[in-house]
Structure formats: structure tokens, C-alpha cells
Coordinates of N, CA and C in Angstrom, one line a residue:
M28 N -30.0 4.9 21.5 CA -30.0 3.6 22.2 C -28.8 2.8 21.6
K29 N -28.3 1.9 22.5 CA -27.4 0.9 22.0 C -28.1 -0.2 21.2
F30 N -27.3 -0.8 20.3 CA -27.8 -1.8 19.4 C -28.7 -2.9 20.2
D31 N -28.1 -3.4 21.2 CA -28.9 -4.5 22.0 C -30.2 -3.9 22.5
E32 N -30.2 -2.7 23.0 CA -31.4 -2.1 23.5 C -32.5 -1.9 22.5
V33 N -32.1 -1.6 21.3 CA -33.0 -1.5 20.2 C -33.6 -2.8 19.8
V34 N -32.8 -3.8 19.6 CA -33.2 -5.1 19.1 C -34.1 -5.8 20.2
L35 N -33.6 -5.8 21.5 CA -34.3 -6.5 22.5 C -35.5 -5.7 23.0
G36 N -35.5 -4.4 22.9 CA -36.6 -3.6 23.4 C -37.7 -3.4 22.4
R37 N -37.4 -3.6 21.1 CA -38.4 -3.3 20.1 C -39.6 -4.2 20.2
R38 N -40.8 -3.7 20.0 CA -42.1 -4.4 20.0 C -42.8 -4.0 18.7
S39 N -43.7 -4.9 18.3 CA -44.6 -4.6 17.2 C -45.7 -3.7 17.7
I40 N -45.9 -2.5 17.1 CA -46.8 -1.5 17.6 C -48.1 -1.5 16.8
R41 N -49.2 -1.7 17.4 CA -50.5 -1.8 16.7 C -51.5 -0.7 17.1
G42 N -51.0 0.2 17.9 CA -51.9 1.4 18.3 C -51.0 2.6 18.3
Y43 N -51.5 3.7 17.6 CA -50.7 4.8 17.3 C -51.3 6.1 17.7
K44 N -50.6 7.1 18.1 CA -51.1 8.5 18.2 C -51.3 9.0 16.8
P45 N -52.3 10.0 16.7 CA -52.5 10.6 15.4 C -51.5 11.6 14.9
D46 N -50.5 11.9 15.8 CA -49.5 12.9 15.5 C -48.8 12.6 14.2
P47 N -48.6 13.6 13.4 CA -47.8 13.4 12.1 C -46.3 13.1 12.4
V48 N -45.7 12.4 11.5 CA -44.3 12.1 11.6 C -43.5 12.9 10.6
P49 N -42.5 13.7 11.0 CA -41.8 14.6 10.1 C -41.2 13.8 8.9
V50 N -41.3 14.4 7.7 CA -40.7 13.7 6.6 C -39.2 13.6 6.8
A51 N -38.5 14.6 7.4 CA -37.1 14.5 7.6 C -36.7 13.3 8.4
L52 N -37.5 13.0 9.4 CA -37.3 11.8 10.3 C -37.4 10.5 9.5
I53 N -38.5 10.5 8.7 CA -38.7 9.2 7.9 C -37.5 9.0 6.9
R54 N -37.1 10.1 6.3 CA -35.9 10.0 5.4 C -34.7 9.5 6.1
E55 N -34.5 10.0 7.3 CA -33.4 9.5 8.2 C -33.5 8.0 8.4
V56 N -34.7 7.6 8.8 CA -34.9 6.1 9.1 C -34.6 5.3 7.8
L57 N -35.1 5.7 6.7 CA -34.9 5.0 5.4 C -33.4 5.0 5.1
E58 N -32.7 6.1 5.3 CA -31.3 6.1 4.9 C -30.5 5.1 5.8
I59 N -30.8 5.0 7.0 CA -30.2 4.0 7.9 C -30.6 2.6 7.4
A60 N -31.9 2.4 7.2 CA -32.3 1.0 6.8 C -31.7 0.5 5.5
M61 N -31.4 1.4 4.6 CA -30.8 1.0 3.3 C -29.3 0.6 3.4
R62 N -28.8 0.6 4.6 CA -27.5 0.1 4.8 C -27.6 -1.4 5.0
A63 N -28.8 -2.0 5.0 CA -29.0 -3.4 5.1 C -28.2 -4.1 3.9
P64 N -27.8 -5.4 4.2 CA -27.1 -6.1 3.1 C -28.1 -6.6 2.1
S65 N -27.6 -6.7 0.8 CA -28.4 -7.3 -0.2 C -27.5 -8.2 -1.1
S66 N -28.1 -9.1 -1.8 CA -27.3 -10.0 -2.7 C -26.6 -9.3 -3.7
M67 N -25.2 -9.4 -3.7 CA -24.3 -8.8 -4.7 C -24.6 -7.3 -4.9
N68 N -25.1 -6.6 -3.8 CA -25.4 -5.2 -3.7 C -26.5 -4.8 -4.7
T69 N -27.4 -5.7 -5.0 CA -28.5 -5.4 -6.0 C -29.4 -4.3 -5.4
Q70 N -29.6 -4.2 -4.1 CA -30.5 -3.3 -3.5 C -31.9 -3.2 -4.3
P71 N -32.6 -4.3 -4.3 CA -33.8 -4.4 -5.1 C -35.0 -3.6 -4.5
W72 N -34.9 -3.1 -3.3 CA -36.0 -2.5 -2.6 C -36.3 -1.0 -3.1
N73 N -37.6 -0.7 -3.0 CA -38.0 0.7 -3.1 C -39.1 0.9 -2.1
F74 N -39.4 2.2 -1.8 CA -40.4 2.5 -0.7 C -41.4 3.5 -1.2
Y75 N -42.7 3.3 -0.9 CA -43.7 4.3 -1.2 C -44.2 4.7 0.2
V76 N -44.0 5.9 0.6 CA -44.3 6.4 1.9 C -45.6 7.2 1.8
I77 N -46.6 6.8 2.5 CA -47.9 7.4 2.3 C -48.5 7.9 3.6
T78 N -49.2 9.0 3.5 CA -49.9 9.5 4.7 C -51.1 10.3 4.2
G79 N -51.9 10.9 5.1 CA -53.0 11.8 4.7 C -54.1 11.1 3.9
E80 N -54.7 11.8 3.0 CA -55.8 11.4 2.2 C -55.5 10.1 1.3
P81 N -54.3 10.0 0.7 CA -54.1 8.8 -0.1 C -54.1 7.6 0.8
L82 N -53.6 7.7 2.0 CA -53.6 6.5 2.9 C -55.0 6.2 3.4
D83 N -55.8 7.3 3.6 CA -57.2 7.0 4.0 C -58.0 6.3 2.9
R84 N -57.7 6.6 1.6 CA -58.3 6.0 0.5 C -57.9 4.5 0.4
I85 N -56.6 4.2 0.7 CA -56.2 2.8 0.7 C -56.9 2.1 1.8
R86 N -57.0 2.7 3.0 CA -57.6 2.0 4.2 C -59.1 1.7 3.8
A87 N -59.8 2.7 3.2 CA -61.2 2.5 2.9 C -61.4 1.4 1.8
G88 N -60.6 1.5 0.8 CA -60.7 0.5 -0.3 C -60.4 -0.9 0.1
N89 N -59.3 -1.0 0.9 CA -58.8 -2.3 1.4 C -59.9 -2.9 2.2
T90 N -60.5 -2.1 3.2 CA -61.5 -2.6 4.1 C -62.8 -3.0 3.4
Q91 N -63.3 -2.1 2.5 CA -64.5 -2.3 1.9 C -64.5 -3.6 1.0
R92 N -63.4 -3.8 0.3 CA -63.3 -4.9 -0.6 C -63.2 -6.2 0.2
M93 N -62.5 -6.2 1.3 CA -62.4 -7.4 2.1 C -63.8 -7.8 2.8
I94 N -64.5 -6.7 3.2 CA -65.8 -7.0 3.8 C -66.8 -7.5 2.8
A95 N -66.6 -7.0 1.5 CA -67.5 -7.5 0.4 C -67.1 -8.9 -0.1
G96 N -66.1 -9.4 0.5 CA -65.7 -10.8 0.1 C -64.8 -10.9 -1.2
V97 N -64.2 -9.8 -1.6 CA -63.3 -9.8 -2.7 C -62.1 -10.6 -2.3
P98 N -61.7 -11.6 -3.1 CA -60.5 -12.4 -2.7 C -59.2 -11.5 -2.6
Q99 N -58.4 -11.8 -1.6 CA -57.2 -11.1 -1.4 C -56.3 -11.2 -2.7
S100 N -55.5 -10.2 -3.0 CA -54.7 -10.2 -4.2 C -53.2 -9.7 -3.9
R101 N -52.7 -10.2 -2.8 CA -51.3 -9.8 -2.5 C -50.4 -10.4 -3.6
E102 N -49.3 -9.7 -3.9 CA -48.5 -10.0 -5.0 C -47.3 -10.9 -4.7
F103 N -47.2 -11.4 -3.5 CA -46.2 -12.3 -3.2 C -46.8 -13.7 -2.7
R104 N -46.0 -14.7 -2.8 CA -46.5 -16.0 -2.4 C -46.7 -16.1 -0.9
T105 N -47.9 -16.7 -0.5 CA -48.2 -16.8 0.9 C -48.1 -18.3 1.4
G106 N -48.1 -19.2 0.4 CA -47.9 -20.6 0.8 C -49.2 -21.2 1.5
E107 N -49.0 -22.4 2.0 CA -50.1 -23.0 2.7 C -50.4 -22.5 4.0
A108 N -51.5 -22.7 4.6 CA -51.8 -22.3 6.0 C -50.8 -23.0 6.9
F109 N -50.5 -22.3 8.0 CA -49.5 -22.8 8.9 C -50.0 -24.0 9.6
G110 N -49.1 -24.9 10.0 CA -49.5 -26.1 10.7 C -48.4 -26.4 11.7
G111 N -48.6 -27.4 12.6 CA -47.6 -27.8 13.6 C -47.2 -26.7 14.5
V112 N -45.9 -26.6 14.8 CA -45.4 -25.7 15.7 C -45.5 -24.2 15.2
H113 N -45.5 -24.0 13.9 CA -45.7 -22.7 13.4 C -47.1 -22.2 13.6
R114 N -48.1 -23.0 13.5 CA -49.5 -22.7 13.8 C -49.6 -22.4 15.3
E115 N -48.9 -23.2 16.2 CA -49.0 -23.0 17.6 C -48.4 -21.6 18.0
R116 N -47.4 -21.2 17.3 CA -46.8 -19.9 17.6 C -47.7 -18.8 17.1
Q117 N -48.4 -19.0 16.0 CA -49.3 -18.0 15.5 C -50.5 -17.8 16.5
I118 N -51.0 -19.0 17.0 CA -52.1 -18.9 18.0 C -51.6 -18.3 19.3
G119 N -50.4 -18.6 19.6 CA -49.9 -18.1 20.9 C -49.8 -16.6 21.0
V120 N -49.3 -15.9 19.9 CA -49.3 -14.5 19.9 C -50.7 -13.9 19.8
A121 N -51.6 -14.6 19.1 CA -52.9 -14.1 19.0 C -53.6 -14.1 20.4
K122 N -53.3 -15.1 21.2 CA -53.9 -15.2 22.5 C -53.3 -14.1 23.4
Q123 N -52.0 -13.8 23.2 CA -51.4 -12.7 24.0 C -52.1 -11.4 23.6
L124 N -52.3 -11.1 22.3 CA -52.9 -9.9 21.9 C -54.4 -9.7 22.3
F125 N -55.1 -10.8 22.1 CA -56.5 -10.8 22.6 C -56.7 -10.6 24.1
G126 N -55.8 -11.3 24.8 CA -55.8 -11.2 26.2 C -55.5 -9.8 26.7
A127 N -54.5 -9.1 26.1 CA -54.1 -7.8 26.4 C -55.3 -6.8 26.1
M128 N -56.0 -7.0 25.0 CA -57.1 -6.2 24.6 C -58.4 -6.5 25.3
G129 N -58.4 -7.7 26.1 CA -59.7 -8.1 26.7 C -60.7 -8.6 25.8
I130 N -60.3 -9.2 24.7 CA -61.2 -9.7 23.7 C -61.5 -11.2 24.0
E131 N -62.7 -11.5 24.3 CA -63.1 -12.8 24.7 C -63.2 -13.7 23.4
R132 N -63.0 -15.0 23.6 CA -63.1 -15.9 22.5 C -64.4 -15.9 21.7
D133 N -65.5 -15.7 22.4 CA -66.8 -15.7 21.7 C -67.3 -14.3 21.3
D134 N -66.4 -13.2 21.4 CA -66.8 -11.9 21.1 C -66.4 -11.6 19.6
Q135 N -67.3 -12.1 18.7 CA -67.0 -12.0 17.3 C -66.9 -10.6 16.8
D136 N -67.7 -9.7 17.4 CA -67.7 -8.3 16.9 C -66.3 -7.7 17.1
R137 N -65.7 -7.9 18.3 CA -64.4 -7.3 18.6 C -63.3 -8.0 17.9
R138 N -63.5 -9.3 17.7 CA -62.5 -10.0 16.9 C -62.5 -9.5 15.5
Q139 N -63.7 -9.3 14.9 CA -63.7 -8.7 13.6 C -63.1 -7.3 13.5
D140 N -63.4 -6.5 14.5 CA -62.8 -5.2 14.5 C -61.3 -5.2 14.6
W141 N -60.8 -6.2 15.3 CA -59.3 -6.3 15.4 C -58.7 -6.7 14.0
V142 N -59.4 -7.5 13.3 CA -59.0 -7.9 11.9 C -59.0 -6.7 11.0
L143 N -60.1 -5.9 11.1 CA -60.2 -4.7 10.3 C -59.1 -3.7 10.6
R144 N -58.7 -3.6 11.8 CA -57.6 -2.7 12.2 C -56.4 -3.0 11.3
G145 N -56.1 -4.3 11.1 CA -55.0 -4.6 10.2 C -55.2 -4.1 8.8
F146 N -56.4 -4.3 8.3 CA -56.7 -3.8 6.9 C -56.5 -2.3 6.8
R147 N -56.7 -1.6 8.0 CA -56.6 -0.1 8.0 C -55.1 0.3 8.4
Q148 N -54.2 -0.6 8.3 CA -52.8 -0.3 8.7 C -52.8 0.2 10.2
F149 N -53.6 -0.4 11.0 CA -53.6 -0.1 12.4 C -53.8 1.4 12.8
D150 N -54.4 2.1 11.8 CA -54.7 3.5 12.0 C -53.4 4.3 12.2
A151 N -52.3 3.8 11.8 CA -51.0 4.6 11.9 C -51.1 5.8 11.0
P152 N -50.4 6.8 11.3 CA -50.4 8.0 10.5 C -49.5 7.9 9.2
V153 N -48.7 6.9 9.1 CA -47.8 6.7 8.0 C -47.8 5.2 7.6
C154 N -47.8 4.9 6.3 CA -47.6 3.5 5.8 C -46.4 3.5 4.8
V155 N -45.5 2.6 5.1 CA -44.4 2.5 4.1 C -44.6 1.2 3.4
I156 N -44.8 1.2 2.1 CA -45.0 0.0 1.3 C -43.6 -0.3 0.7
V157 N -43.2 -1.5 0.9 CA -41.9 -2.0 0.4 C -42.2 -2.7 -0.9
T158 N -41.6 -2.3 -2.0 CA -41.7 -2.9 -3.3 C -40.3 -3.4 -3.8
Y159 N -40.3 -4.2 -4.8 CA -39.0 -4.6 -5.4 C -39.2 -4.5 -6.9
D160 N -38.0 -4.4 -7.6 CA -38.0 -4.3 -9.0 C -38.5 -5.6 -9.7
K161 N -39.5 -5.6 -10.5 CA -40.1 -6.7 -11.1 C -39.1 -7.6 -11.9
V162 N -38.2 -6.9 -12.4 CA -37.2 -7.7 -13.2 C -36.4 -8.7 -12.4
L163 N -36.4 -8.5 -11.1 CA -35.7 -9.5 -10.2 C -36.7 -10.5 -9.6
S164 N -37.9 -10.6 -10.1 CA -38.9 -11.5 -9.5 C -38.5 -13.0 -9.4
G165 N -37.6 -13.4 -10.3 CA -37.3 -14.8 -10.4 C -36.3 -15.2 -9.3
S166 N -35.8 -14.3 -8.5 CA -34.7 -14.7 -7.6 C -35.3 -14.6 -6.1
D167 N -35.1 -15.7 -5.4 CA -35.5 -15.7 -4.0 C -34.6 -14.7 -3.2
D168 N -33.5 -14.4 -3.7 CA -32.6 -13.4 -3.0 C -33.3 -12.1 -2.8
T169 N -34.2 -11.8 -3.8 CA -34.9 -10.5 -3.8 C -35.8 -10.3 -2.6
A170 N -36.6 -11.4 -2.3 CA -37.5 -11.3 -1.2 C -36.7 -11.3 0.1
F171 N -35.6 -12.1 0.1 CA -34.7 -12.2 1.3 C -34.2 -10.8 1.6
D172 N -33.7 -10.1 0.6 CA -33.1 -8.7 0.7 C -34.2 -7.7 1.2
C173 N -35.4 -7.9 0.8 CA -36.5 -7.0 1.2 C -36.8 -7.2 2.7
G174 N -36.7 -8.5 3.1 CA -36.8 -8.8 4.5 C -35.8 -8.1 5.4
A175 N -34.6 -8.1 4.9 CA -33.4 -7.5 5.6 C -33.7 -6.0 5.7
V176 N -34.1 -5.3 4.7 CA -34.3 -3.9 4.8 C -35.5 -3.5 5.6
A177 N -36.5 -4.4 5.6 CA -37.7 -4.1 6.5 C -37.3 -4.2 8.0
T178 N -36.5 -5.3 8.3 CA -36.0 -5.4 9.7 C -35.2 -4.2 10.1
A179 N -34.3 -3.8 9.2 CA -33.4 -2.6 9.5 C -34.3 -1.4 9.7
L180 N -35.4 -1.3 8.9 CA -36.3 -0.1 9.0 C -37.0 0.0 10.3
V181 N -37.6 -1.1 10.8 CA -38.3 -1.1 12.0 C -37.4 -0.8 13.2
N182 N -36.1 -1.4 13.1 CA -35.2 -1.1 14.2 C -34.7 0.3 14.2
A183 N -34.4 0.9 13.0 CA -34.0 2.3 13.0 C -35.1 3.2 13.5
A184 N -36.4 2.9 13.1 CA -37.5 3.7 13.6 C -37.6 3.6 15.1
W185 N -37.4 2.4 15.7 CA -37.5 2.2 17.2 C -36.4 3.0 17.9
S186 N -35.3 3.1 17.3 CA -34.2 3.8 17.9 C -34.4 5.3 18.0
R187 N -35.4 5.8 17.2 CA -35.7 7.2 17.2 C -37.1 7.5 17.8
G188 N -37.6 6.5 18.6 CA -38.9 6.7 19.3 C -40.1 6.4 18.5
L189 N -40.0 5.9 17.3 CA -41.1 5.6 16.4 C -41.5 4.1 16.6
G190 N -42.7 3.8 16.5 CA -43.2 2.4 16.5 C -43.5 1.9 15.1
A191 N -43.5 0.6 14.8 CA -43.8 0.1 13.5 C -44.3 -1.3 13.7
V192 N -45.0 -1.8 12.7 CA -45.3 -3.2 12.6 C -45.3 -3.6 11.1
I193 N -44.6 -4.6 10.8 CA -44.5 -5.2 9.4 C -45.8 -6.0 9.2
N194 N -46.5 -5.8 8.2 CA -47.8 -6.6 8.0 C -48.1 -6.8 6.5
S195 N -49.1 -7.7 6.3 CA -49.6 -8.0 5.0 C -51.0 -7.6 4.8
Q196 N -51.7 -7.4 5.9 CA -53.1 -7.0 5.8 C -53.3 -5.7 5.1
G197 N -52.4 -4.8 5.2 CA -52.6 -3.5 4.6 C -52.4 -3.5 3.1
I198 N -51.9 -4.6 2.5 CA -51.8 -4.7 1.1 C -52.5 -5.9 0.5
M199 N -53.6 -6.3 1.3 CA -54.4 -7.4 0.8 C -55.0 -7.2 -0.6
Q200 N -55.4 -5.9 -0.8 CA -56.1 -5.6 -2.1 C -55.1 -4.8 -2.9
S201 N -54.2 -5.4 -3.6 CA -53.1 -4.7 -4.3 C -53.6 -3.7 -5.4
P202 N -54.7 -3.9 -6.1 CA -55.1 -2.9 -7.0 C -55.4 -1.6 -6.3
V203 N -56.0 -1.6 -5.2 CA -56.3 -0.4 -4.4 C -55.0 0.3 -4.0
V204 N -54.1 -0.5 -3.5 CA -52.8 0.0 -3.0 C -52.1 0.6 -4.2
R205 N -52.0 -0.1 -5.3 CA -51.2 0.4 -6.4 C -51.8 1.7 -7.0
E206 N -53.1 1.8 -7.0 CA -53.7 3.0 -7.5 C -53.4 4.2 -6.7
H207 N -53.7 4.1 -5.4 CA -53.7 5.3 -4.5 C -52.3 5.6 -4.0
A208 N -51.4 4.6 -4.1 CA -50.0 4.9 -3.7 C -49.2 5.2 -5.0
C209 N -49.8 5.2 -6.1 CA -49.1 5.5 -7.4 C -47.9 4.6 -7.6
I210 N -48.1 3.3 -7.4 CA -47.0 2.4 -7.5 C -46.7 2.1 -9.0
A211 N -45.5 2.2 -9.4 CA -45.1 2.0 -10.8 C -45.4 0.5 -11.2
E212 N -45.6 0.3 -12.5 CA -45.9 -1.1 -12.9 C -44.7 -2.0 -12.9
D213 N -43.5 -1.4 -12.9 CA -42.3 -2.2 -12.8 C -41.9 -2.6 -11.4
Q214 N -42.9 -2.4 -10.5 CA -42.6 -2.8 -9.1 C -43.6 -3.9 -8.6
V215 N -43.1 -4.8 -7.8 CA -43.9 -5.8 -7.1 C -44.1 -5.3 -5.7
I216 N -45.4 -5.4 -5.2 CA -45.7 -5.0 -3.9 C -45.4 -6.1 -2.9
M217 N -44.4 -5.9 -2.0 CA -43.9 -7.0 -1.2 C -44.5 -7.0 0.2
K218 N -44.4 -5.9 0.9 CA -44.9 -5.8 2.3 C -45.3 -4.3 2.6
S219 N -46.0 -4.2 3.7 CA -46.3 -2.8 4.2 C -45.9 -2.7 5.7
I220 N -45.5 -1.5 6.0 CA -45.1 -1.3 7.4 C -45.8 -0.1 8.0
A221 N -46.6 -0.3 9.0 CA -47.3 0.8 9.7 C -46.3 1.5 10.5
L222 N -46.3 2.9 10.5 CA -45.3 3.6 11.2 C -45.9 4.9 11.9
G223 N -45.4 5.1 13.1 CA -45.9 6.3 13.8 C -45.4 6.3 15.2
W224 N -46.0 7.3 16.0 CA -45.6 7.4 17.4 C -46.5 6.4 18.2
P225 N -45.9 5.6 19.0 CA -46.7 4.6 19.8 C -47.6 5.2 20.8
D226 N -48.8 4.7 20.9 CA -49.8 5.1 21.9 C -49.6 4.1 23.1
E227 N -48.9 4.6 24.1 CA -48.5 3.8 25.2 C -49.7 3.3 26.0
S228 N -50.9 3.9 25.8 CA -52.1 3.5 26.5 C -52.8 2.4 25.8
F229 N -52.3 2.0 24.6 CA -53.0 0.9 23.9 C -52.5 -0.4 24.4
P230 N -53.3 -1.2 25.0 CA -52.8 -2.4 25.7 C -52.0 -3.4 24.9
A231 N -52.3 -3.6 23.6 CA -51.6 -4.6 22.8 C -50.1 -4.2 22.6
N232 N -49.8 -2.9 22.7 CA -48.5 -2.4 22.5 C -47.5 -2.9 23.5
A233 N -48.0 -3.4 24.6 CA -47.1 -3.9 25.7 C -46.8 -5.4 25.5
V234 N -47.4 -6.0 24.5 CA -47.2 -7.5 24.2 C -45.8 -7.7 23.7
V235 N -45.1 -8.6 24.3 CA -43.8 -9.1 23.8 C -43.9 -10.5 23.4
S236 N -43.8 -10.8 22.1 CA -43.9 -12.1 21.6 C -42.7 -13.0 22.1
S237 N -43.0 -14.3 22.2 CA -41.9 -15.2 22.7 C -41.0 -15.5 21.5
R238 N -39.8 -16.0 21.8 CA -38.9 -16.5 20.8 C -38.4 -17.9 21.2
K239 N -38.2 -18.7 20.2 CA -37.6 -20.0 20.6 C -36.1 -19.8 20.9
S240 N -35.6 -20.7 21.7 CA -34.2 -20.6 22.2 C -33.2 -20.9 21.1
V241 N -32.0 -20.4 21.3 CA -30.8 -20.7 20.4 C -30.7 -22.2 20.3
D242 N -30.8 -23.0 21.3 CA -30.7 -24.4 21.3 C -31.7 -25.0 20.3
E243 N -32.9 -24.5 20.3 CA -33.9 -25.0 19.3 C -33.7 -24.6 17.9
A244 N -33.0 -23.5 17.7 CA -32.8 -22.9 16.4 C -31.5 -23.2 15.7
A245 N -30.5 -23.5 16.5 CA -29.1 -23.6 15.9 C -28.5 -24.9 16.1
V246 N -27.7 -25.3 15.1 CA -26.9 -26.5 15.2 C -25.4 -26.0 15.0
F247 N -24.6 -26.4 16.0 CA -23.2 -26.0 16.0 C -22.4 -27.2 15.6
V248 N -21.6 -27.0 14.6 CA -20.8 -28.1 14.0 C -19.3 -27.7 14.1
G249 N -18.5 -28.6 14.6 CA -17.0 -28.4 14.6 C -16.5 -27.7 15.8
F250 N -17.3 -27.4 16.8 CA -16.9 -26.6 17.9 C -16.3 -27.5 19.0
E251 N -16.7 -28.8 19.0 CA -16.2 -29.7 20.0 C -15.5 -30.9 19.3
R252 N -14.7 -31.6 20.0 CA -13.9 -32.6 19.4 C -14.7 -33.6 18.7
G253 N -16.0 -33.8 19.2 CA -16.9 -34.8 18.5 C -17.5 -34.2 17.3
G254 N -17.3 -32.9 17.0 CA -17.8 -32.3 15.8 C -19.2 -31.8 15.9
F255 N -19.8 -32.0 17.0 CA -21.2 -31.5 17.2 C -21.5 -31.1 18.6
E256 N -22.2 -30.0 18.8 CA -22.5 -29.6 20.2 C -24.0 -29.3 20.3
G257 N -24.7 -30.2 20.9 CA -26.1 -30.0 21.3 C -27.0 -29.3 20.3
G258 N -28.2 -29.0 20.8 CA -29.1 -28.2 20.0 C -29.6 -29.0 18.8
G259 N -30.4 -28.4 18.0 CA -30.9 -29.0 16.8 C -32.2 -28.4 16.4
F260 N -32.6 -28.7 15.2 CA -33.9 -28.2 14.7 C -35.1 -29.0 15.2
E261 N -36.2 -28.4 15.3 CA -37.4 -29.1 15.7 C -37.9 -30.0 14.6
E262 N -38.4 -31.2 15.0 CA -39.0 -32.1 14.0 C -40.5 -31.8 13.8

């Protein structure tokens, strides 16, 4: 696919076929993803690629601990709960997903099941855990660079027919993840990416989330004689 087709066509995939993904294909996707830019070429990222029984153990431990009320223990800052327009966007995509799946507002059982799917990495056959070198924890550039490589990864996967969704639910219980993925102590667990062949019959996979316009997101300076051209950030 052409670059524009990949970027504009990609969707977050939350329903997968059980078919295995060849290791050679995953290696190819990672090789492409690691061409992502990083601050002063530090390349802080590392990947733990998990499938089979180790992934099943992570799913089970993650889910059981969350159901039992064990507080989440993600290793990156999550900040305060979203508010304002950011909360509106969060609610907006949730409505899209619940609508596609036919989950009614008062159907607590199915809503709970949807949440648990996230803790199970959406039942994808592969989970890629993105970590970074702990020695770089003091730099915001590190998290920025991991975001860049994660974006490159999901786009590279899509270009080869694979689906993916970047998520935090799958690493909510970091002790479980660290144990069963054999993550080294010198690594910080940053994000997880569910990966596999999209199940086209899964309704939520058809959801395309909205994006704010360029005019809402960008300020252009110096392009017109007056030094400013339209647009601006939201208040």
C-alpha cells in the first residue's frame, strides 16, 4: 500500500482471528518500525513479543487481579482523569464502539465484558510490550520516542495485513507482565500493542474514530503578510 493508504486506512483492531502470526513477519514489522526517529538517535525502545502460554498467563493474571480490586500498577504516568474536550472525545469513541457492538447503556454485564477484553489484550494472538531503558527515565524525550516507534509499528503492521491496537489495559498489572514476559529489571514497561489478523466480522473493527481538523490543531505563523493565518488551538 502507498503511505497515504496505510495512514488513512488504518483502524484500531479489537477483534482478532486466532491464527498465529509468523515470527518472520513480526521481525519484518519491527525492523521497519525501528526506522522511527528518536532524540539524538538514542533509540530507547525495546520489545517483548509474546504469544501462546506466556500470553495466556498474563491475560489471566491481569484480569484476575483487576477483578479482585488490586490497584493498577502501570509504570508510566497517567495524569489526571480527562476533562473538557478531551473527555468528550473519549466518550465519543466509546459511544461509537458500544454502538457498533450493540451494547446498551444499562447493559452492565456486556460493558464489563468489554473492559475485560482490554485486560486480555483483546484476545489477540500476539502482544508486543514496548519498554524503554530505565537509565533514560528522567527524559520526556524517551516517552516521546516510544510513541513514535509504536506509531510506526502499527502502520507497518497494517501495511502487511495485520491489525493492532495500542493500549494500556494489557499492562495494568505490571508485576504479572514483568514476570511472565521475562522483562529485565533495567526496563520500564511503557505500552502494549495487541497484534494479529483482523476478524472482519467483529463489528467494532469497522469503527473509524474522528479527528479534529487542521484548523483546530495548527497555528500558521509567517505565511501571510500579516504574519498569521487562521486556525488556532482550542480553549
